[in-house]
mmCIF file of C-alpha atoms in Angstrom:
data_model
loop_
_atom_site.group_PDB
_atom_site.id
_atom_site.type_symbol
_atom_site.label_atom_id
_atom_site.label_comp_id
_atom_site.label_asym_id
_atom_site.label_seq_id
_atom_site.Cartn_x
_atom_site.Cartn_y
_atom_site.Cartn_z
ATOM 1 C CA UNK R 1410 74.510 62.970 -47.796
ATOM 2 C CA UNK R 1411 72.632 59.716 -49.579
ATOM 3 C CA UNK R 1412 75.930 57.687 -48.840
ATOM 4 C CA UNK R 1413 75.835 58.594 -45.194
ATOM 5 C CA UNK R 1414 72.858 56.481 -44.934
ATOM 6 C CA UNK R 1415 73.525 53.926 -46.369
ATOM 7 C CA UNK R 1416 76.499 53.961 -44.329
ATOM 8 C CA UNK R 1417 74.199 53.722 -41.043
ATOM 9 C CA UNK R 1418 72.404 51.118 -42.581
ATOM 10 C CA UNK R 1419 74.937 48.950 -42.924
ATOM 11 C CA UNK R 1420 76.291 49.673 -39.245
ATOM 12 C CA UNK R 1421 73.025 48.872 -37.256
ATOM 13 C CA UNK R 1422 73.186 45.721 -40.018
ATOM 14 C CA UNK R 1423 76.567 44.683 -38.463
ATOM 15 C CA UNK R 1424 75.167 45.785 -35.275
ATOM 16 C CA UNK R 1425 72.035 42.707 -35.440
ATOM 17 C CA UNK R 1426 74.638 40.418 -37.232
ATOM 18 C CA UNK R 1427 77.407 40.653 -34.489
ATOM 19 C CA UNK R 1428 77.228 37.971 -31.354
ATOM 20 C CA UNK R 1429 76.568 40.418 -28.089
ATOM 21 C CA UNK R 1430 73.500 42.005 -29.673
ATOM 22 C CA UNK R 1431 72.309 37.862 -30.406
ATOM 23 C CA UNK R 1432 72.590 37.076 -26.826
ATOM 24 C CA UNK R 1433 70.456 40.481 -25.625
ATOM 25 C CA UNK R 1434 67.859 39.892 -28.299
ATOM 26 C CA UNK R 1435 67.332 36.343 -26.496
ATOM 27 C CA UNK R 1436 67.763 37.906 -22.864
ATOM 28 C CA UNK R 1437 64.957 40.347 -23.638
ATOM 29 C CA UNK R 1438 63.019 36.651 -25.527
ATOM 30 C CA UNK R 1439 63.322 34.727 -22.849
ATOM 31 C CA UNK R 1440 61.880 37.944 -20.535
ATOM 32 C CA UNK R 1441 58.951 38.062 -21.755
ATOM 33 C CA UNK R 1442 58.226 34.219 -22.390
ATOM 34 C CA UNK R 1443 58.406 34.348 -18.241
ATOM 35 C CA UNK R 1444 56.238 37.274 -17.828
ATOM 36 C CA UNK R 1445 53.375 35.288 -19.967
ATOM 37 C CA UNK R 1446 54.253 32.442 -18.322
ATOM 38 C CA UNK R 1447 53.590 34.128 -14.371
ATOM 39 C CA UNK R 1448 50.196 35.544 -16.451
ATOM 40 C CA UNK R 1449 49.104 32.526 -17.451
ATOM 41 C CA UNK R 1450 49.901 30.960 -14.144
ATOM 42 C CA UNK R 1451 48.907 33.457 -11.705
ATOM 43 C CA UNK R 1452 44.772 33.504 -13.836
ATOM 44 C CA UNK R 1453 44.271 29.943 -12.923
ATOM 45 C CA UNK R 1454 43.445 26.847 -14.832
ATOM 46 C CA UNK R 1455 41.497 27.451 -17.955
ATOM 47 C CA UNK R 1456 37.859 26.424 -17.613
ATOM 48 C CA UNK R 1457 36.229 25.240 -20.263
ATOM 49 C CA UNK R 1458 33.068 26.913 -21.464
ATOM 50 C CA UNK R 1459 29.494 25.132 -19.820
ATOM 51 C CA UNK R 1460 28.434 22.622 -22.850
ATOM 52 C CA UNK R 1461 24.873 24.303 -24.338
ATOM 53 C CA UNK R 1462 21.369 21.764 -23.296
ATOM 54 C CA UNK R 1463 20.071 20.901 -26.319
ATOM 55 C CA UNK R 1464 17.926 18.599 -25.157
ATOM 56 C CA UNK R 1465 13.530 19.381 -24.409
ATOM 57 C CA UNK R 1466 11.303 18.288 -21.769
ATOM 58 C CA UNK R 1467 9.092 16.131 -24.087
ATOM 59 C CA UNK R 1468 4.738 17.136 -22.944
ATOM 60 C CA UNK R 1469 1.940 14.652 -23.722
ATOM 61 C CA UNK R 1470 -1.685 15.261 -24.562
ATOM 62 C CA UNK R 1471 -4.216 13.515 -22.597
ATOM 63 C CA UNK R 1472 -7.517 12.698 -24.615
ATOM 64 C CA UNK R 1473 -10.453 11.986 -22.494
ATOM 65 C CA UNK R 1474 -13.190 10.010 -23.485
ATOM 66 C CA UNK R 1475 -16.796 8.685 -22.087
ATOM 67 C CA UNK R 1476 -16.545 4.618 -21.990
ATOM 68 C CA UNK R 1477 -19.772 4.815 -23.259
ATOM 69 C CA UNK R 1478 -20.514 6.698 -25.246
ATOM 70 C CA UNK R 1479 -16.691 7.328 -27.148
ATOM 71 C CA UNK R 1480 -17.048 10.971 -26.727
ATOM 72 C CA UNK R 1481 -14.093 13.456 -26.171
ATOM 73 C CA UNK R 1482 -15.145 15.150 -22.448
ATOM 74 C CA UNK R 1483 -11.809 17.025 -22.230
ATOM 75 C CA UNK R 1484 -8.125 17.113 -23.479
ATOM 76 C CA UNK R 1485 -5.461 17.550 -20.594
ATOM 77 C CA UNK R 1486 -2.191 19.068 -22.243
ATOM 78 C CA UNK R 1487 0.850 19.987 -21.429
ATOM 79 C CA UNK R 1488 1.916 16.879 -19.333
ATOM 80 C CA UNK R 1489 5.213 15.842 -18.520
ATOM 81 C CA UNK R 1490 6.925 12.638 -19.124
ATOM 82 C CA UNK R 1491 6.908 12.370 -14.937
ATOM 83 C CA UNK R 1492 3.259 13.326 -14.152
ATOM 84 C CA UNK R 1493 1.143 11.057 -12.542
ATOM 85 C CA UNK R 1494 -2.453 9.554 -13.437
ATOM 86 C CA UNK R 1495 -2.920 11.143 -9.867
ATOM 87 C CA UNK R 1496 -2.407 14.358 -12.122
ATOM 88 C CA UNK R 1497 -4.163 13.693 -14.541
ATOM 89 C CA UNK R 1498 -7.420 13.158 -12.569
ATOM 90 C CA UNK R 1499 -6.683 16.854 -10.401
ATOM 91 C CA UNK R 1500 -6.809 18.359 -13.491
ATOM 92 C CA UNK R 1501 -9.942 16.749 -15.067
ATOM 93 C CA UNK R 1502 -11.325 17.968 -11.606
ATOM 94 C CA UNK R 1503 -10.575 20.948 -11.998
ATOM 95 C CA UNK R 1504 -12.306 21.646 -15.328
ATOM 96 C CA UNK R 1505 -15.522 18.924 -13.941
ATOM 97 C CA UNK R 1506 -15.386 20.040 -10.263
ATOM 98 C CA UNK R 1507 -18.391 17.896 -9.726
ATOM 99 C CA UNK R 1508 -16.192 14.950 -10.394
ATOM 100 C CA UNK R 1509 -13.469 14.174 -7.173
ATOM 101 C CA UNK R 1510 -10.916 12.480 -8.478
ATOM 102 C CA UNK R 1511 -11.642 9.148 -6.525
ATOM 103 C CA UNK R 1512 -14.755 9.308 -8.145
ATOM 104 C CA UNK R 1513 -12.436 9.789 -11.712
ATOM 105 C CA UNK R 1514 -12.363 6.109 -13.144
ATOM 106 C CA UNK R 1515 -9.426 5.605 -16.583
ATOM 107 C CA UNK R 1516 -8.614 3.346 -18.598
ATOM 108 C CA UNK R 1517 -5.707 3.166 -21.430
ATOM 109 C CA UNK R 1518 -8.608 0.678 -23.316
ATOM 110 C CA UNK R 1519 -12.599 0.411 -23.242
ATOM 111 C CA UNK R 1520 -12.857 -2.430 -20.934
ATOM 112 C CA UNK R 1521 -10.052 -2.984 -19.598
ATOM 113 C CA UNK R 1522 -8.347 -2.547 -16.190
ATOM 114 C CA UNK R 1523 -8.123 1.403 -14.211
ATOM 115 C CA UNK R 1524 -5.316 2.485 -14.022
ATOM 116 C CA UNK R 1525 -4.179 3.171 -10.609
ATOM 117 C CA UNK R 1526 -2.952 6.656 -9.526
ATOM 118 C CA UNK R 1527 0.964 5.897 -9.022
ATOM 119 C CA UNK R 1528 1.464 5.226 -13.119
ATOM 120 C CA UNK R 1529 3.312 7.662 -14.910
ATOM 121 C CA UNK R 1530 2.353 9.186 -18.600
ATOM 122 C CA UNK R 1531 5.133 7.923 -20.041
ATOM 123 C CA UNK R 1532 5.126 4.705 -18.857
ATOM 124 C CA UNK R 1533 1.306 3.840 -21.171
ATOM 125 C CA UNK R 1534 2.029 6.474 -23.927
ATOM 126 C CA UNK R 1535 2.882 5.098 -27.347
ATOM 127 C CA UNK R 1536 3.320 8.446 -28.415
ATOM 128 C CA UNK R 1537 2.541 11.998 -28.024
ATOM 129 C CA UNK R 1538 -0.991 11.871 -27.940
ATOM 130 C CA UNK R 1539 -2.706 9.371 -25.044
ATOM 131 C CA UNK R 1540 -6.149 8.258 -25.042
ATOM 132 C CA UNK R 1541 -7.467 7.532 -21.937
ATOM 133 C CA UNK R 1542 -11.407 6.522 -21.130
ATOM 134 C CA UNK R 1543 -13.064 7.732 -18.681
ATOM 135 C CA UNK R 1544 -15.698 5.857 -16.271
ATOM 136 C CA UNK R 1545 -17.860 7.981 -13.121
ATOM 137 C CA UNK R 1546 -16.938 5.039 -9.946
ATOM 138 C CA UNK R 1547 -19.691 6.628 -7.859
ATOM 139 C CA UNK R 1548 -18.995 7.657 -4.037
ATOM 140 C CA UNK R 1549 -15.972 6.624 -2.449
ATOM 141 C CA UNK R 1550 -15.468 6.133 0.942
ATOM 142 C CA UNK R 1551 -11.378 5.604 2.768
ATOM 143 C CA UNK R 1552 -9.771 1.809 2.777
ATOM 144 C CA UNK R 1553 -9.430 3.307 6.693
ATOM 145 C CA UNK R 1554 -13.705 3.714 6.888
ATOM 146 C CA UNK R 1555 -13.745 0.666 5.372
ATOM 147 C CA UNK R 1556 -12.815 -0.940 7.845
ATOM 148 C CA UNK R 1557 -13.052 1.061 11.132
ATOM 149 C CA UNK R 1558 -17.224 1.012 10.555
ATOM 150 C CA UNK R 1559 -17.045 -3.099 9.963
ATOM 151 C CA UNK R 1560 -15.199 -3.627 13.451
ATOM 152 C CA UNK R 1561 -17.003 -1.054 15.227
ATOM 153 C CA UNK R 1562 -20.526 -2.345 14.814
ATOM 154 C CA UNK R 1563 -20.140 -6.319 15.597
ATOM 155 C CA UNK R 1564 -18.233 -4.492 19.076
ATOM 156 C CA UNK R 1565 -21.078 -2.199 20.003
ATOM 157 C CA UNK R 1566 -23.478 -4.959 18.944
ATOM 158 C CA UNK R 1567 -21.913 -7.239 21.054
ATOM 159 C CA UNK R 1568 -22.672 -5.750 23.718
ATOM 160 C CA UNK R 1569 -25.450 -4.899 23.256
ATOM 161 C CA UNK R 1570 -26.643 -7.861 23.585
ATOM 162 C CA UNK R 1571 -24.065 -9.146 26.179
ATOM 163 C CA UNK R 1572 -26.168 -6.043 28.252
ATOM 164 C CA UNK R 1573 -29.332 -7.924 28.122
ATOM 165 C CA UNK R 1574 -31.807 -5.079 26.965
ATOM 166 C CA UNK R 1575 -34.383 -4.996 27.548
ATOM 167 C CA UNK R 1576 -36.032 -4.682 24.478
ATOM 168 C CA UNK R 1577 -34.606 -7.490 22.695
ATOM 169 C CA UNK R 1578 -34.913 -10.072 25.987
ATOM 170 C CA UNK R 1579 -37.723 -10.924 28.413
ATOM 171 C CA UNK R 1580 -37.034 -9.310 31.472
ATOM 172 C CA UNK R 1581 -38.265 -11.924 34.409
ATOM 173 C CA UNK R 1582 -36.332 -14.428 32.649
ATOM 174 C CA UNK R 1583 -33.729 -12.118 31.899
ATOM 175 C CA UNK R 1584 -33.275 -12.315 35.873
ATOM 176 C CA UNK R 1585 -34.151 -15.498 36.939
ATOM 177 C CA UNK R 1586 -31.883 -17.352 34.863
ATOM 178 C CA UNK R 1587 -28.184 -17.201 35.943
ATOM 179 C CA UNK R 1588 -25.123 -17.468 32.944
ATOM 180 C CA UNK R 1589 -22.557 -19.030 32.332
ATOM 181 C CA UNK R 1590 -19.467 -19.075 32.441
ATOM 182 C CA UNK R 1591 -18.981 -19.159 28.880
ATOM 183 C CA UNK R 1592 -21.148 -16.101 27.860
ATOM 184 C CA UNK R 1593 -18.581 -14.233 29.702
ATOM 185 C CA UNK R 1594 -15.580 -15.859 28.329
ATOM 186 C CA UNK R 1595 -17.251 -15.773 24.396
ATOM 187 C CA UNK R 1596 -18.109 -11.840 24.916
ATOM 188 C CA UNK R 1597 -14.609 -11.429 26.387
ATOM 189 C CA UNK R 1598 -12.975 -13.185 23.343
ATOM 190 C CA UNK R 1599 -15.135 -11.494 21.165
ATOM 191 C CA UNK R 1600 -14.407 -8.041 22.197
ATOM 192 C CA UNK R 1601 -10.509 -8.539 22.096
ATOM 193 C CA UNK R 1602 -10.953 -10.145 18.645
ATOM 194 C CA UNK R 1603 -12.770 -7.130 17.360
ATOM 195 C CA UNK R 1604 -10.692 -4.468 19.451
ATOM 196 C CA UNK R 1605 -7.328 -6.031 17.643
ATOM 197 C CA UNK R 1606 -8.759 -5.550 14.147
ATOM 198 C CA UNK R 1607 -9.180 -1.779 15.167
ATOM 199 C CA UNK R 1608 -5.724 -1.060 16.692
ATOM 200 C CA UNK R 1609 -4.886 -2.791 14.440
ATOM 201 C CA UNK R 1610 -5.975 -0.152 11.272
ATOM 202 C CA UNK R 1611 -5.813 2.477 13.109
ATOM 203 C CA UNK R 1612 -1.410 1.995 14.185
ATOM 204 C CA UNK R 1613 -0.312 -1.485 12.986
ATOM 205 C CA UNK R 1614 -1.713 -2.187 8.584
ATOM 206 C CA UNK R 1615 -0.439 0.014 6.003
ATOM 207 C CA UNK R 1616 -3.586 0.756 4.731
ATOM 208 C CA UNK R 1617 -4.005 1.744 1.119
ATOM 209 C CA UNK R 1618 -4.447 5.401 0.482
ATOM 210 C CA UNK R 1619 -6.663 3.950 -2.466
ATOM 211 C CA UNK R 1620 -10.843 4.921 -2.183
ATOM 212 C CA UNK R 1621 -13.498 1.441 -2.567
ATOM 213 C CA UNK R 1622 -17.491 2.094 -3.714
ATOM 214 C CA UNK R 1623 -19.501 3.351 -1.078
ATOM 215 C CA UNK R 1624 -21.838 -0.013 -1.974
ATOM 216 C CA UNK R 1625 -18.598 -1.895 -0.753
ATOM 217 C CA UNK R 1626 -18.825 -0.237 2.665
ATOM 218 C CA UNK R 1627 -23.117 -1.166 3.319
ATOM 219 C CA UNK R 1628 -22.441 -4.811 1.742
ATOM 220 C CA UNK R 1629 -18.952 -4.915 4.971
ATOM 221 C CA UNK R 1630 -21.127 -3.603 7.175
ATOM 222 C CA UNK R 1631 -24.739 -6.074 6.950
ATOM 223 C CA UNK R 1632 -22.305 -8.946 6.688
ATOM 224 C CA UNK R 1633 -20.047 -8.126 9.532
ATOM 225 C CA UNK R 1634 -23.363 -6.721 10.931
ATOM 226 C CA UNK R 1635 -26.031 -8.759 10.795
ATOM 227 C CA UNK R 1636 -24.165 -12.496 11.624
ATOM 228 C CA UNK R 1637 -22.504 -10.761 14.754
ATOM 229 C CA UNK R 1638 -26.413 -9.515 16.262
ATOM 230 C CA UNK R 1639 -27.694 -13.137 14.818
ATOM 231 C CA UNK R 1640 -24.510 -14.597 17.164
ATOM 232 C CA UNK R 1641 -25.235 -12.555 20.043
ATOM 233 C CA UNK R 1642 -28.306 -13.334 20.219
ATOM 234 C CA UNK R 1643 -27.934 -16.875 20.530
ATOM 235 C CA UNK R 1644 -24.824 -16.064 22.763
ATOM 236 C CA UNK R 1645 -26.439 -14.395 25.324
ATOM 237 C CA UNK R 1646 -29.876 -15.294 25.110
ATOM 238 C CA UNK R 1647 -31.469 -16.394 28.640
ATOM 239 C CA UNK R 1648 -32.458 -19.964 27.363
ATOM 240 C CA UNK R 1649 -28.502 -20.847 26.370
ATOM 241 C CA UNK R 1650 -27.176 -23.643 27.150
ATOM 242 C CA UNK R 1651 -23.430 -24.945 27.331
ATOM 243 C CA UNK R 1652 -21.073 -26.848 25.278
ATOM 244 C CA UNK R 1653 -21.539 -30.728 25.521
ATOM 245 C CA UNK R 1654 -18.924 -30.707 27.364
ATOM 246 C CA UNK R 1655 -18.894 -28.676 29.726
ATOM 247 C CA UNK R 1656 -15.709 -26.453 31.050
ATOM 248 C CA UNK R 1657 -13.078 -28.065 30.075
ATOM 249 C CA UNK R 1658 -14.505 -27.736 25.941
ATOM 250 C CA UNK R 1659 -14.361 -23.900 26.923
ATOM 251 C CA UNK R 1660 -11.018 -24.143 28.845
ATOM 252 C CA UNK R 1661 -9.435 -25.913 26.164
ATOM 253 C CA UNK R 1662 -11.102 -23.732 23.252
ATOM 254 C CA UNK R 1663 -10.624 -20.419 24.827
ATOM 255 C CA UNK R 1664 -6.544 -21.074 24.965
ATOM 256 C CA UNK R 1665 -6.966 -21.721 21.546
ATOM 257 C CA UNK R 1666 -8.242 -18.514 20.604
ATOM 258 C CA UNK R 1667 -6.154 -16.633 21.947
ATOM 259 C CA UNK R 1668 -3.257 -18.785 20.764
ATOM 260 C CA UNK R 1669 -4.751 -17.978 17.969
ATOM 261 C CA UNK R 1670 -5.136 -14.306 18.305
ATOM 262 C CA UNK R 1671 -1.718 -13.811 19.708
ATOM 263 C CA UNK R 1672 -0.123 -15.007 15.926
ATOM 264 C CA UNK R 1673 -2.836 -13.355 14.154
ATOM 265 C CA UNK R 1674 -1.231 -9.735 15.837
ATOM 266 C CA UNK R 1675 2.578 -11.189 15.517
ATOM 267 C CA UNK R 1676 2.033 -11.947 11.770
ATOM 268 C CA UNK R 1677 0.675 -8.776 11.023
ATOM 269 C CA UNK R 1678 3.035 -6.978 12.434
ATOM 270 C CA UNK R 1679 5.997 -8.730 10.300
ATOM 271 C CA UNK R 1680 3.803 -7.682 7.312
ATOM 272 C CA UNK R 1681 3.456 -4.253 7.791
ATOM 273 C CA UNK R 1682 7.288 -4.401 7.921
ATOM 274 C CA UNK R 1683 8.778 -1.582 5.294
ATOM 275 C CA UNK R 1684 10.492 -4.810 3.504
ATOM 276 C CA UNK R 1685 7.039 -6.843 2.544
ATOM 277 C CA UNK R 1686 4.969 -3.838 1.293
ATOM 278 C CA UNK R 1687 5.318 -1.937 -1.556
ATOM 279 C CA UNK R 1688 6.790 -2.642 -5.351
ATOM 280 C CA UNK R 1689 9.945 -3.785 -4.127
ATOM 281 C CA UNK R 1690 8.798 -5.793 -1.332
ATOM 282 C CA UNK R 1691 10.432 -9.628 -0.561
ATOM 283 C CA UNK R 1692 8.677 -12.099 0.612
ATOM 284 C CA UNK R 1693 8.323 -12.383 5.168
ATOM 285 C CA UNK R 1694 9.842 -14.499 6.545
ATOM 286 C CA UNK R 1695 9.744 -15.895 10.027
ATOM 287 C CA UNK R 1696 11.977 -14.189 12.841
ATOM 288 C CA UNK R 1697 12.771 -15.259 16.522
ATOM 289 C CA UNK R 1698 9.127 -15.332 17.435
ATOM 290 C CA UNK R 1699 8.036 -18.800 17.600
ATOM 291 C CA UNK R 1700 4.639 -17.415 16.051
ATOM 292 C CA UNK R 1701 5.567 -16.251 12.448
ATOM 293 C CA UNK R 1702 7.698 -19.819 12.705
ATOM 294 C CA UNK R 1703 3.681 -21.041 10.633
ATOM 295 C CA UNK R 1704 5.686 -19.037 7.839
ATOM 296 C CA UNK R 1705 7.565 -21.962 7.279
ATOM 297 C CA UNK R 1706 4.643 -23.868 5.907
ATOM 298 C CA UNK R 1707 2.381 -21.234 4.285
ATOM 299 C CA UNK R 1708 2.568 -18.400 2.063
ATOM 300 C CA UNK R 1709 -1.134 -16.301 4.510
ATOM 301 C CA UNK R 1710 -0.305 -17.491 8.205
ATOM 302 C CA UNK R 1711 -2.478 -14.745 8.973
ATOM 303 C CA UNK R 1712 -5.603 -16.709 7.123
ATOM 304 C CA UNK R 1713 -4.219 -19.381 8.667
ATOM 305 C CA UNK R 1714 -4.967 -18.236 12.577
ATOM 306 C CA UNK R 1715 -8.226 -15.735 11.942
ATOM 307 C CA UNK R 1716 -9.560 -19.557 10.742
ATOM 308 C CA UNK R 1717 -8.555 -20.940 13.391
ATOM 309 C CA UNK R 1718 -9.897 -17.887 16.065
ATOM 310 C CA UNK R 1719 -13.293 -18.279 14.715
ATOM 311 C CA UNK R 1720 -12.841 -22.529 15.132
ATOM 312 C CA UNK R 1721 -12.124 -22.204 18.959
ATOM 313 C CA UNK R 1722 -14.708 -19.418 18.997
ATOM 314 C CA UNK R 1723 -17.136 -21.998 17.567
ATOM 315 C CA UNK R 1724 -16.022 -24.749 19.472
ATOM 316 C CA UNK R 1725 -16.593 -22.345 22.515
ATOM 317 C CA UNK R 1726 -20.213 -21.380 22.136
ATOM 318 C CA UNK R 1727 -21.299 -24.934 20.526
ATOM 319 C CA UNK R 1728 -24.293 -22.579 18.000
ATOM 320 C CA UNK R 1729 -24.780 -22.241 14.743
ATOM 321 C CA UNK R 1730 -24.553 -19.082 13.363
ATOM 322 C CA UNK R 1731 -21.443 -19.629 14.951
ATOM 323 C CA UNK R 1732 -20.613 -22.300 12.890
ATOM 324 C CA UNK R 1733 -22.351 -21.078 9.481
ATOM 325 C CA UNK R 1734 -19.847 -17.455 10.032
ATOM 326 C CA UNK R 1735 -16.730 -19.517 10.051
ATOM 327 C CA UNK R 1736 -17.655 -21.576 7.153
ATOM 328 C CA UNK R 1737 -18.145 -18.603 4.706
ATOM 329 C CA UNK R 1738 -15.497 -16.992 6.266
ATOM 330 C CA UNK R 1739 -12.697 -19.958 5.453
ATOM 331 C CA UNK R 1740 -14.386 -19.680 2.315
ATOM 332 C CA UNK R 1741 -13.812 -16.141 1.625
ATOM 333 C CA UNK R 1742 -10.358 -16.360 2.892
ATOM 334 C CA UNK R 1743 -9.515 -19.414 1.113
ATOM 335 C CA UNK R 1744 -9.831 -17.449 -1.814
ATOM 336 C CA UNK R 1745 -7.930 -14.893 -0.766
ATOM 337 C CA UNK R 1746 -4.846 -16.906 0.051
ATOM 338 C CA UNK R 1747 -4.668 -18.137 -3.240
ATOM 339 C CA UNK R 1748 -4.640 -15.658 -4.745
ATOM 340 C CA UNK R 1749 -1.805 -14.339 -2.647
ATOM 341 C CA UNK R 1750 -0.176 -17.188 -3.010
ATOM 342 C CA UNK R 1751 -0.703 -17.228 -6.977
ATOM 343 C CA UNK R 1752 1.536 -13.672 -6.611
ATOM 344 C CA UNK R 1753 4.185 -15.499 -4.516
ATOM 345 C CA UNK R 1754 5.103 -17.813 -7.195
ATOM 346 C CA UNK R 1755 5.885 -15.557 -9.571
ATOM 347 C CA UNK R 1756 7.666 -12.871 -7.269
ATOM 348 C CA UNK R 1757 9.531 -15.022 -5.023
ATOM 349 C CA UNK R 1758 9.409 -18.853 -6.664
ATOM 350 C CA UNK R 1759 12.521 -19.375 -4.679
ATOM 351 C CA UNK R 1760 10.717 -19.507 -1.291
ATOM 352 C CA UNK R 1761 7.553 -20.615 -1.689
ATOM 353 C CA UNK R 1762 8.911 -24.639 -2.606
ATOM 354 C CA UNK R 1763 6.451 -26.807 -0.706
ATOM 355 C CA UNK R 1764 4.306 -24.337 0.747
ATOM 356 C CA UNK R 1765 0.184 -23.822 0.556
ATOM 357 C CA UNK R 1766 -1.318 -21.060 0.297
ATOM 358 C CA UNK R 1767 -3.813 -21.533 4.360
ATOM 359 C CA UNK R 1768 -4.047 -24.783 5.558
ATOM 360 C CA UNK R 1769 0.320 -26.661 5.293
ATOM 361 C CA UNK R 1770 0.059 -29.888 3.536
ATOM 362 C CA UNK R 1771 -3.651 -29.086 2.796
ATOM 363 C CA UNK R 1772 -4.200 -25.923 0.821
#
């Protein structure tokens, strides 16, 4: 029995070691390999496991102190890197509803400039805890409201004086004296000027969405409304005398006034273009319109045309109140022009070669 089993084992070994057996085994291995390859191909390409992100968004804690007493008012926490000053003001307003976002002034350091609403926390943060100083800015109004109020008043006030309301002038004297041509022309030019202001404020200018203290509205209205009343009273007075050189002086001044008004409008249209507003603005360049060629000489041609309009109006009416108003406006606009000119020099030095701020070759 034992010998029989040994013989079977030895026979099987001989069968496996024979060439036929070797070929049979190789064929089976090949079939298995082919079937395994088809299985892999049918399963599609191998996909790598998605990488696990371990990054964690940073949060900031905003400590708000009173700018006067340096005492802590509140802490605004869980602010993201992309959060802005406007977001902080909104959360501050929810905690203290008596302060509207427009009334909240935040400073990075005591006595420093107020932070703009679009500034991100990440740009001012030195660590995860940011300290800001709060100042109550008082009652605020939108810039659009300020401009509309400043320009609507002069338009209506001048018309009241032009109609010679009995409460202003003597009725008998007004009916006895006829008006000179310059009186009607001055009313037309004055109305054109402020109607242009109003339309540009509504449809042309990119007025800032920010606010300004209510006192600035009061000061602006007092200036424009007061001077308009003074100017209109003299020009529309029954005893008003026409300019020294008569109709020639009036006609030339009126034409120059209208040219300056047109130039001012076209410059404002160019400045309102998206390429000339915002943080990525480029320096305004003249185009096919001849009124825009003033950009070759000055950096603020809108002020140049504005002063030109008021000088023409002064010569046309030949009155002292208009001359004083023109002088004050010239001083103020020269300051604005010089300030803008310095900003342009820093940002667009290559475009500012031999350019003046407001008056060609002079200022």
